[in-house]
mmCIF file of C-alpha atoms and ligand atoms in Angstrom:
data_model
loop_
_atom_site.group_PDB
_atom_site.id
_atom_site.type_symbol
_atom_site.label_atom_id
_atom_site.label_comp_id
_atom_site.label_asym_id
_atom_site.label_seq_id
_atom_site.Cartn_x
_atom_site.Cartn_y
_atom_site.Cartn_z
ATOM 1 C CA MET A 1 9.408 -6.551 23.416
ATOM 2 C CA THR A 2 12.138 -7.526 20.958
ATOM 3 C CA THR A 3 14.402 -4.643 20.078
ATOM 4 C CA LEU A 4 16.179 -3.638 16.862
ATOM 5 C CA THR A 5 19.819 -3.051 16.065
ATOM 6 C CA GLN A 6 20.789 0.009 14.120
ATOM 7 C CA LEU A 7 23.475 -0.898 11.556
ATOM 8 C CA TYR A 8 23.895 2.453 9.805
ATOM 9 C CA PRO A 9 24.954 5.265 10.104
ATOM 10 C CA GLN A 10 26.284 3.980 13.423
ATOM 11 C CA GLN A 11 25.891 0.712 15.321
ATOM 12 C CA GLN A 12 23.437 0.821 18.193
ATOM 13 C CA SER A 13 21.562 -1.988 19.910
ATOM 14 C CA ASP A 14 18.357 -2.132 21.979
ATOM 15 C CA ILE A 15 16.320 0.233 19.818
ATOM 16 C CA THR A 16 12.582 0.087 20.417
ATOM 17 C CA LEU A 17 10.325 -0.354 17.387
ATOM 18 C CA GLU A 18 7.651 1.995 18.712
ATOM 19 C CA GLY A 19 8.766 5.540 18.001
ATOM 20 C CA LEU A 20 11.511 4.532 15.546
ATOM 21 C CA TYR A 21 10.199 6.461 12.551
ATOM 22 C CA LEU A 22 8.627 9.183 14.682
ATOM 23 C CA SER A 23 12.222 9.874 15.721
ATOM 24 C CA HIS A 24 13.049 10.557 12.059
ATOM 25 C CA ASN A 25 11.120 13.768 12.631
ATOM 26 C CA ILE A 26 9.759 14.051 9.096
ATOM 27 C CA ARG A 27 7.987 17.307 9.927
ATOM 28 C CA SER A 28 11.295 19.119 10.288
ATOM 29 C CA LEU A 29 12.434 18.257 6.763
ATOM 30 C CA ALA A 30 10.469 20.441 4.323
ATOM 31 C CA THR A 31 12.308 23.373 2.778
ATOM 32 C CA ASN A 32 10.580 25.810 0.443
ATOM 33 C CA GLN A 33 9.412 22.685 -1.408
ATOM 34 C CA PRO A 34 7.082 20.015 0.000
ATOM 35 C CA PHE A 35 8.769 16.921 1.441
ATOM 36 C CA VAL A 36 7.621 13.790 -0.402
ATOM 37 C CA TYR A 37 8.257 10.342 1.045
ATOM 38 C CA SER A 38 7.218 6.814 0.236
ATOM 39 C CA ASN A 39 7.351 3.417 1.890
ATOM 40 C CA TYR A 40 7.229 -0.202 0.700
ATOM 41 C CA VAL A 41 7.443 -3.628 2.236
ATOM 42 C CA THR A 42 9.230 -6.011 -0.134
ATOM 43 C CA SER A 43 10.370 -9.608 -0.260
ATOM 44 C CA LEU A 44 14.075 -10.366 -0.551
ATOM 45 C CA ASP A 45 13.496 -10.768 -4.294
ATOM 46 C CA GLY A 46 12.078 -7.242 -4.407
ATOM 47 C CA ARG A 47 8.376 -8.048 -4.789
ATOM 48 C CA ILE A 48 5.830 -5.585 -3.381
ATOM 49 C CA ALA A 49 2.821 -7.439 -4.786
ATOM 50 C CA VAL A 50 1.934 -10.910 -6.053
ATOM 51 C CA PRO A 51 -1.053 -12.233 -8.012
ATOM 52 C CA HIS A 52 -4.264 -12.387 -5.957
ATOM 53 C CA PRO A 53 -5.013 -16.048 -5.176
ATOM 54 C CA THR A 54 -8.569 -15.984 -6.553
ATOM 55 C CA LYS A 55 -9.176 -12.688 -8.384
ATOM 56 C CA PRO A 56 -7.509 -10.776 -11.204
ATOM 57 C CA GLY A 57 -4.852 -8.289 -10.147
ATOM 58 C CA LEU A 58 -2.187 -8.079 -7.481
ATOM 59 C CA VAL A 59 -2.111 -7.843 -3.696
ATOM 60 C CA VAL A 60 0.512 -7.077 -1.078
ATOM 61 C CA PRO A 61 1.973 -10.525 -0.273
ATOM 62 C CA LYS A 62 0.494 -11.874 2.978
ATOM 63 C CA ASN A 63 3.745 -13.575 3.842
ATOM 64 C CA VAL A 64 5.789 -10.391 3.791
ATOM 65 C CA ALA A 65 3.239 -7.956 5.298
ATOM 66 C CA ASN A 66 3.686 -7.998 9.076
ATOM 67 C CA ALA A 67 2.635 -6.107 12.180
ATOM 68 C CA ARG A 68 6.044 -4.577 12.873
ATOM 69 C CA ASP A 69 6.316 -3.097 9.396
ATOM 70 C CA TRP A 70 2.686 -1.961 9.708
ATOM 71 C CA ARG A 71 3.510 -0.052 12.875
ATOM 72 C CA LEU A 72 6.230 1.821 10.963
ATOM 73 C CA PHE A 73 3.847 2.488 8.052
ATOM 74 C CA GLN A 74 1.544 4.170 10.566
ATOM 75 C CA GLU A 75 4.371 6.161 12.145
ATOM 76 C CA LEU A 76 5.185 7.567 8.706
ATOM 77 C CA ALA A 77 1.536 8.207 7.830
ATOM 78 C CA VAL A 78 0.858 10.052 11.074
ATOM 79 C CA GLN A 79 3.500 12.641 10.180
ATOM 80 C CA ALA A 80 1.901 13.547 6.829
ATOM 81 C CA ASP A 81 -0.384 16.398 5.809
ATOM 82 C CA ILE A 82 -1.726 14.286 2.973
ATOM 83 C CA LEU A 83 -1.546 10.690 1.754
ATOM 84 C CA ILE A 84 -1.360 9.811 -1.966
ATOM 85 C CA SER A 85 -3.590 6.911 -3.019
ATOM 86 C CA SER A 86 -4.773 5.671 -6.426
ATOM 87 C CA GLY A 87 -7.898 4.818 -8.396
ATOM 88 C CA ARG A 88 -6.732 1.195 -8.349
ATOM 89 C CA TYR A 89 -6.582 1.256 -4.560
ATOM 90 C CA LEU A 90 -10.175 2.478 -4.208
ATOM 91 C CA ARG A 91 -11.385 -0.190 -6.652
ATOM 92 C CA ASP A 92 -9.657 -2.903 -4.627
ATOM 93 C CA TYR A 93 -10.916 -1.336 -1.396
ATOM 94 C CA ALA A 94 -14.514 -1.519 -2.630
ATOM 95 C CA ASP A 95 -13.882 -5.145 -3.515
ATOM 96 C CA GLY A 96 -12.666 -5.865 0.034
ATOM 97 C CA ARG A 97 -9.157 -6.880 -0.976
ATOM 98 C CA ALA A 98 -7.014 -3.880 -0.126
ATOM 99 C CA GLN A 99 -4.901 -3.487 2.976
ATOM 100 C CA GLU A 100 -6.512 -0.703 5.028
ATOM 101 C CA ILE A 101 -4.585 2.504 4.535
ATOM 102 C CA LEU A 102 -7.441 4.990 4.718
ATOM 103 C CA GLN A 103 -8.281 4.669 8.390
ATOM 104 C CA VAL A 104 -4.756 4.955 9.715
ATOM 105 C CA TYR A 105 -4.447 4.807 13.484
ATOM 106 C CA ASP A 106 -8.147 4.243 14.135
ATOM 107 C CA ASP A 107 -6.969 0.932 15.513
ATOM 108 C CA ALA A 108 -6.730 0.929 19.336
ATOM 109 C CA ARG A 109 -3.113 -0.294 19.036
ATOM 110 C CA PHE A 110 -2.226 3.058 17.497
ATOM 111 C CA GLN A 111 -3.906 5.311 20.048
ATOM 112 C CA ASP A 112 -0.514 6.858 20.858
ATOM 113 C CA LEU A 113 -0.210 7.982 17.237
ATOM 114 C CA GLN A 114 -3.597 9.676 17.379
ATOM 115 C CA THR A 115 -2.375 11.494 20.489
ATOM 116 C CA TRP A 116 0.850 12.389 18.663
ATOM 117 C CA ARG A 117 -1.137 14.172 15.947
ATOM 118 C CA THR A 118 -3.221 16.076 18.471
ATOM 119 C CA GLU A 119 -0.112 17.127 20.375
ATOM 120 C CA HIS A 120 1.399 18.425 17.146
ATOM 121 C CA GLY A 121 -1.696 20.504 16.386
ATOM 122 C CA LEU A 122 -2.684 18.379 13.389
ATOM 123 C CA SER A 123 -6.099 17.213 12.204
ATOM 124 C CA PRO A 124 -7.033 13.679 13.369
ATOM 125 C CA GLN A 125 -6.219 12.141 9.971
ATOM 126 C CA PRO A 126 -4.074 13.343 7.075
ATOM 127 C CA ASP A 127 -6.051 14.393 4.014
ATOM 128 C CA ILE A 128 -6.032 12.114 1.010
ATOM 129 C CA VAL A 129 -5.364 12.632 -2.697
ATOM 130 C CA VAL A 130 -6.392 9.969 -5.193
ATOM 131 C CA ILE A 131 -4.572 9.913 -8.512
ATOM 132 C CA SER A 132 -6.704 8.542 -11.323
ATOM 133 C CA ALA A 133 -7.246 8.911 -15.053
ATOM 134 C CA SER A 134 -10.193 6.492 -15.315
ATOM 135 C CA LEU A 135 -12.149 7.941 -12.344
ATOM 136 C CA GLU A 136 -13.660 4.470 -12.113
ATOM 137 C CA PHE A 137 -13.940 3.898 -8.406
ATOM 138 C CA PRO A 138 -16.561 4.368 -5.717
ATOM 139 C CA VAL A 139 -15.743 6.848 -2.972
ATOM 140 C CA PRO A 140 -16.067 5.078 0.399
ATOM 141 C CA PRO A 141 -18.751 7.089 2.270
ATOM 142 C CA GLU A 142 -16.708 7.035 5.496
ATOM 143 C CA LEU A 143 -13.898 8.797 3.675
ATOM 144 C CA VAL A 144 -15.940 11.917 2.951
ATOM 145 C CA ALA A 145 -18.131 11.740 6.063
ATOM 146 C CA GLY A 146 -15.728 13.512 8.418
ATOM 147 C CA SER A 147 -13.678 16.666 8.273
ATOM 148 C CA ARG A 148 -10.992 15.151 6.112
ATOM 149 C CA THR A 149 -10.383 16.733 2.698
ATOM 150 C CA VAL A 150 -10.466 14.223 -0.161
ATOM 151 C CA ILE A 151 -8.916 15.336 -3.442
ATOM 152 C CA VAL A 152 -8.909 13.553 -6.773
ATOM 153 C CA ILE A 153 -6.215 14.622 -9.221
ATOM 154 C CA THR A 154 -6.871 13.707 -12.824
ATOM 155 C CA PRO A 155 -6.006 14.805 -16.380
ATOM 156 C CA ASP A 156 -8.309 17.515 -17.778
ATOM 157 C CA THR A 157 -9.250 15.027 -20.515
ATOM 158 C CA SER A 158 -10.842 12.586 -18.036
ATOM 159 C CA ASN A 159 -14.604 11.991 -17.998
ATOM 160 C CA GLN A 160 -16.380 15.290 -17.160
ATOM 161 C CA GLN A 161 -19.528 13.606 -15.822
ATOM 162 C CA LYS A 162 -17.454 11.503 -13.424
ATOM 163 C CA GLN A 163 -15.613 14.625 -12.291
ATOM 164 C CA ALA A 164 -18.971 16.299 -11.574
ATOM 165 C CA ASP A 165 -20.246 13.194 -9.710
ATOM 166 C CA LEU A 166 -17.169 13.224 -7.503
ATOM 167 C CA GLN A 167 -17.739 16.875 -6.646
ATOM 168 C CA THR A 168 -21.333 16.090 -5.714
ATOM 169 C CA GLN A 169 -19.983 13.526 -3.244
ATOM 170 C CA GLY A 170 -17.841 16.169 -1.531
ATOM 171 C CA VAL A 171 -14.578 15.406 -3.322
ATOM 172 C CA LYS A 172 -12.363 18.251 -4.532
ATOM 173 C CA VAL A 173 -11.359 17.573 -8.150
ATOM 174 C CA ILE A 174 -8.089 19.036 -9.438
ATOM 175 C CA THR A 175 -7.350 18.715 -13.127
ATOM 176 C CA VAL A 176 -3.951 19.001 -14.782
ATOM 177 C CA PRO A 177 -3.171 19.308 -18.496
ATOM 178 C CA GLU A 178 -2.948 15.988 -20.409
ATOM 179 C CA ARG A 179 -1.499 13.671 -17.757
ATOM 180 C CA VAL A 180 -0.583 13.749 -14.094
ATOM 181 C CA THR A 181 3.183 13.939 -13.620
ATOM 182 C CA GLY A 182 5.334 14.086 -10.511
ATOM 183 C CA THR A 183 5.797 17.815 -11.019
ATOM 184 C CA THR A 184 2.116 18.630 -11.580
ATOM 185 C CA LEU A 185 1.048 16.424 -8.679
ATOM 186 C CA VAL A 186 3.419 17.989 -6.150
ATOM 187 C CA ALA A 187 2.819 21.534 -7.467
ATOM 188 C CA ALA A 188 -0.949 21.066 -7.150
ATOM 189 C CA LEU A 189 -0.603 19.824 -3.571
ATOM 190 C CA GLN A 190 1.783 22.633 -2.667
ATOM 191 C CA ALA A 191 -0.724 25.136 -4.065
ATOM 192 C CA GLU A 192 -3.313 23.622 -1.687
ATOM 193 C CA GLY A 193 -0.917 24.244 1.228
ATOM 194 C CA TYR A 194 0.407 20.700 1.754
ATOM 195 C CA GLN A 195 4.026 20.337 2.851
ATOM 196 C CA TYR A 196 4.405 16.724 3.993
ATOM 197 C CA ILE A 197 3.226 14.272 1.352
ATOM 198 C CA TYR A 198 3.246 10.519 1.979
ATOM 199 C CA ASN A 199 2.958 8.330 -1.107
ATOM 200 C CA ALA A 200 1.123 5.062 -0.387
ATOM 201 C CA THR A 201 0.641 3.961 -3.989
ATOM 202 C CA GLY A 202 2.501 1.406 -6.047
ATOM 203 C CA PRO A 203 5.119 1.344 -8.813
ATOM 204 C CA LYS A 204 3.559 3.592 -11.469
ATOM 205 C CA VAL A 205 3.039 6.596 -9.242
ATOM 206 C CA LEU A 206 6.484 6.094 -7.709
ATOM 207 C CA HIS A 207 7.838 6.220 -11.258
ATOM 208 C CA LEU A 208 6.092 9.563 -11.870
ATOM 209 C CA LEU A 209 7.638 10.986 -8.728
ATOM 210 C CA LEU A 210 11.123 9.650 -9.491
ATOM 211 C CA ALA A 211 11.074 10.718 -13.149
ATOM 212 C CA ASP A 212 10.572 14.336 -12.027
ATOM 213 C CA ASN A 213 12.994 14.026 -9.084
ATOM 214 C CA MET A 214 10.178 14.647 -6.607
ATOM 215 C CA LEU A 215 10.913 11.879 -4.096
ATOM 216 C CA ASP A 216 12.828 13.126 -1.060
ATOM 217 C CA ARG A 217 12.972 9.912 0.944
ATOM 218 C CA LEU A 218 12.309 6.251 0.280
ATOM 219 C CA TYR A 219 11.569 3.835 3.140
ATOM 220 C CA LEU A 220 11.889 0.116 2.446
ATOM 221 C CA THR A 221 11.200 -2.851 4.677
ATOM 222 C CA GLN A 222 12.986 -5.849 3.207
ATOM 223 C CA VAL A 223 11.744 -9.138 4.619
ATOM 224 C CA ASN A 224 14.244 -12.040 4.516
ATOM 225 C CA ARG A 225 11.993 -14.240 2.387
ATOM 226 C CA LEU A 226 11.936 -14.940 -1.364
ATOM 227 C CA LEU A 227 8.617 -15.311 -3.158
ATOM 228 C CA GLY A 228 8.901 -15.591 -6.946
ATOM 229 C CA GLY A 229 5.620 -15.075 -8.825
ATOM 230 C CA ASP A 230 4.547 -13.648 -12.195
ATOM 231 C CA PRO A 231 4.080 -10.911 -13.191
ATOM 232 C CA TYR A 232 7.004 -9.377 -11.330
ATOM 233 C CA SER A 233 5.932 -6.339 -9.333
ATOM 234 C CA GLY A 234 8.700 -4.215 -7.839
ATOM 235 C CA ILE A 235 8.691 -0.749 -6.311
ATOM 236 C CA VAL A 236 8.980 1.120 -9.611
ATOM 237 C CA GLU A 237 7.467 0.402 -13.010
ATOM 238 C CA GLY A 238 7.768 2.375 -16.236
ATOM 239 C CA PRO A 239 10.333 3.493 -18.809
ATOM 240 C CA LEU A 240 14.038 3.659 -17.953
ATOM 241 C CA LEU A 241 14.636 6.540 -15.587
ATOM 242 C CA ASP A 242 16.895 8.938 -17.456
ATOM 243 C CA PRO A 243 18.947 10.032 -15.644
ATOM 244 C CA PRO A 244 18.812 7.221 -13.085
ATOM 245 C CA VAL A 245 17.839 8.297 -9.579
ATOM 246 C CA ASP A 246 20.576 8.024 -6.964
ATOM 247 C CA MET A 247 19.435 7.700 -3.372
ATOM 248 C CA PRO A 248 22.194 7.623 -0.759
ATOM 249 C CA LEU A 249 21.587 5.457 2.282
ATOM 250 C CA ASN A 250 20.112 7.219 5.312
ATOM 251 C CA THR A 251 19.520 4.461 7.911
ATOM 252 C CA ILE A 252 19.461 0.658 8.325
ATOM 253 C CA TYR A 253 17.950 -1.281 11.254
ATOM 254 C CA PHE A 254 17.845 -5.042 11.684
ATOM 255 C CA ASP A 255 14.683 -6.526 13.177
ATOM 256 C CA PRO A 256 15.278 -10.159 14.277
ATOM 257 C CA VAL A 257 11.613 -11.115 14.803
ATOM 258 C CA ASP A 258 10.307 -14.111 12.813
ATOM 259 C CA VAL A 259 12.470 -14.653 9.702
ATOM 260 C CA GLY A 260 14.063 -11.216 10.180
ATOM 261 C CA GLN A 261 13.845 -7.989 8.196
ATOM 262 C CA LEU A 262 15.771 -4.815 7.444
ATOM 263 C CA PHE A 263 14.219 -1.386 7.810
ATOM 264 C CA LEU A 264 16.039 0.810 5.292
ATOM 265 C CA SER A 265 15.759 4.442 4.296
ATOM 266 C CA TYR A 266 17.332 6.445 1.482
ATOM 267 C CA ASN A 267 17.482 10.182 0.767
ATOM 268 C CA LYS A 268 17.325 12.181 -2.425
ATOM 269 C CA ALA A 269 20.927 12.759 -3.582
HETATM 270 N N1 LIG B 1 4.158 -3.790 -0.687
HETATM 271 C C1 LIG B 1 3.906 -2.501 -0.607
HETATM 272 O O1 LIG B 1 4.456 -1.819 0.246
HETATM 273 C C2 LIG B 1 2.949 -1.858 -1.564
HETATM 274 C C3 LIG B 1 2.711 -0.493 -1.476
HETATM 275 C C4 LIG B 1 1.833 0.102 -2.402
HETATM 276 C C5 LIG B 1 1.207 -0.678 -3.367
HETATM 277 N N2 LIG B 1 1.482 -2.020 -3.402
HETATM 278 C C6 LIG B 1 0.845 -2.879 -4.423
HETATM 279 O O2 LIG B 1 1.213 -2.439 -5.723
HETATM 280 C C7 LIG B 1 0.153 -2.699 -6.624
HETATM 281 C C8 LIG B 1 -0.128 -1.459 -7.448
HETATM 282 O O3 LIG B 1 -0.547 -0.392 -6.592
HETATM 283 P P1 LIG B 1 -1.248 0.935 -7.138
HETATM 284 O O4 LIG B 1 -2.188 0.551 -8.221
HETATM 285 O O5 LIG B 1 -1.738 1.763 -6.005
HETATM 286 O O6 LIG B 1 -0.054 1.737 -7.707
HETATM 287 P P2 LIG B 1 0.361 2.345 -9.080
HETATM 288 O O7 LIG B 1 0.729 1.258 -10.013
HETATM 289 O O8 LIG B 1 1.416 3.323 -8.749
HETATM 290 O O9 LIG B 1 -0.918 3.169 -9.533
HETATM 291 C C9 LIG B 1 -1.785 2.718 -10.496
HETATM 292 C C10 LIG B 1 -3.061 3.548 -10.475
HETATM 293 O O10 LIG B 1 -2.782 4.940 -10.280
HETATM 294 C C11 LIG B 1 -3.438 5.730 -11.245
HETATM 295 N N3 LIG B 1 -2.398 6.401 -12.031
HETATM 296 C C12 LIG B 1 -1.110 6.005 -12.210
HETATM 297 N N4 LIG B 1 -0.464 6.896 -12.985
HETATM 298 C C13 LIG B 1 -1.356 7.874 -13.292
HETATM 299 C C14 LIG B 1 -1.289 9.075 -14.045
HETATM 300 N N5 LIG B 1 -0.171 9.483 -14.670
HETATM 301 N N6 LIG B 1 -2.406 9.835 -14.146
HETATM 302 C C15 LIG B 1 -3.542 9.470 -13.520
HETATM 303 N N7 LIG B 1 -3.658 8.336 -12.786
HETATM 304 C C16 LIG B 1 -2.593 7.552 -12.681
HETATM 305 C C17 LIG B 1 -4.275 4.808 -12.091
HETATM 306 O O11 LIG B 1 -5.631 4.917 -11.663
HETATM 307 P P3 LIG B 1 -6.858 4.665 -12.685
HETATM 308 O O12 LIG B 1 -6.678 3.256 -13.156
HETATM 309 O O13 LIG B 1 -8.064 4.862 -11.840
HETATM 310 O O14 LIG B 1 -6.718 5.647 -13.802
HETATM 311 C C18 LIG B 1 -3.722 3.405 -11.790
HETATM 312 O O15 LIG B 1 -4.695 2.415 -11.665
HETATM 313 C C19 LIG B 1 -1.036 -3.164 -5.786
HETATM 314 O O16 LIG B 1 -1.160 -4.553 -5.870
HETATM 315 C C20 LIG B 1 -0.656 -2.791 -4.373
HETATM 316 O O17 LIG B 1 -1.188 -3.671 -3.436
HETATM 317 C C21 LIG B 1 2.327 -2.625 -2.533
#
């Protein structure tokens, strides 16, 4: 198994990929506020998504997504109480074109992560919160079939009939005044008892979190490959962040496999 080199905060070679982000011990980091963290795989030119080859919309680029990054995605997900997803994700999921994030560690390769959750006294899967204003998505039956709590958070102005339909399907609907913001999202989840919140959505929800200074840690995998492509899709999308969000470096690892990639993490200032 090819190992990684840690480049920051100190130099260290021969680091094993498996267990790398478990060793970040996310579940020791919450204070009196929930700990919110997010993770992206990007190209060297900063793209997290490119146009779908045959359908409207964007997808995670196939030539930056890779198994080693995916392992780390799972190691971060396994440490969460709840995962943030979006209405867009469930639409793409129904259409068969979304990377699977709902069934984390069901894969036999990730059996050790399932065991990790059991050993830490956690439910088999983190719960899931879907952020949506349109409420236009089908709920995958397997998502509500088990013991997992599925929450939809939506503005109180969203379609009442769709809210009621979701409740009939076993989804807990939380409404917030006017629009979902980083503050209302995190406060609603804290009120439900969630402490470790893993954001798996794209650039608009990350913007909400950053604009309200709600992001505690950002993980980035930067693959040494440039892609181009219009429209540009980076990790954050929305109005200028005012003030800008400073995130001091936490760790850097170099992974030499294939074209090579950096595993980076940053903390809230
Ligand atoms: N490379 C990576 O690591 C990575 C990671 C994540 C995502 N991505 C890619 O990024 C692209 C965009 O992902 P995404 O759509 O999940 O992310 P997003 O742009 O953050 O979220 C958009 C969706 O979230 C809902 N939403 C956003 N702000 C809202 C608000 N204030 N109130 C209520 N709902 C709100 C909307 O749902 P409704 O339309 O239902 O109202 C909207 O469709 C996708 O192509 C995805 O594949 C890449």
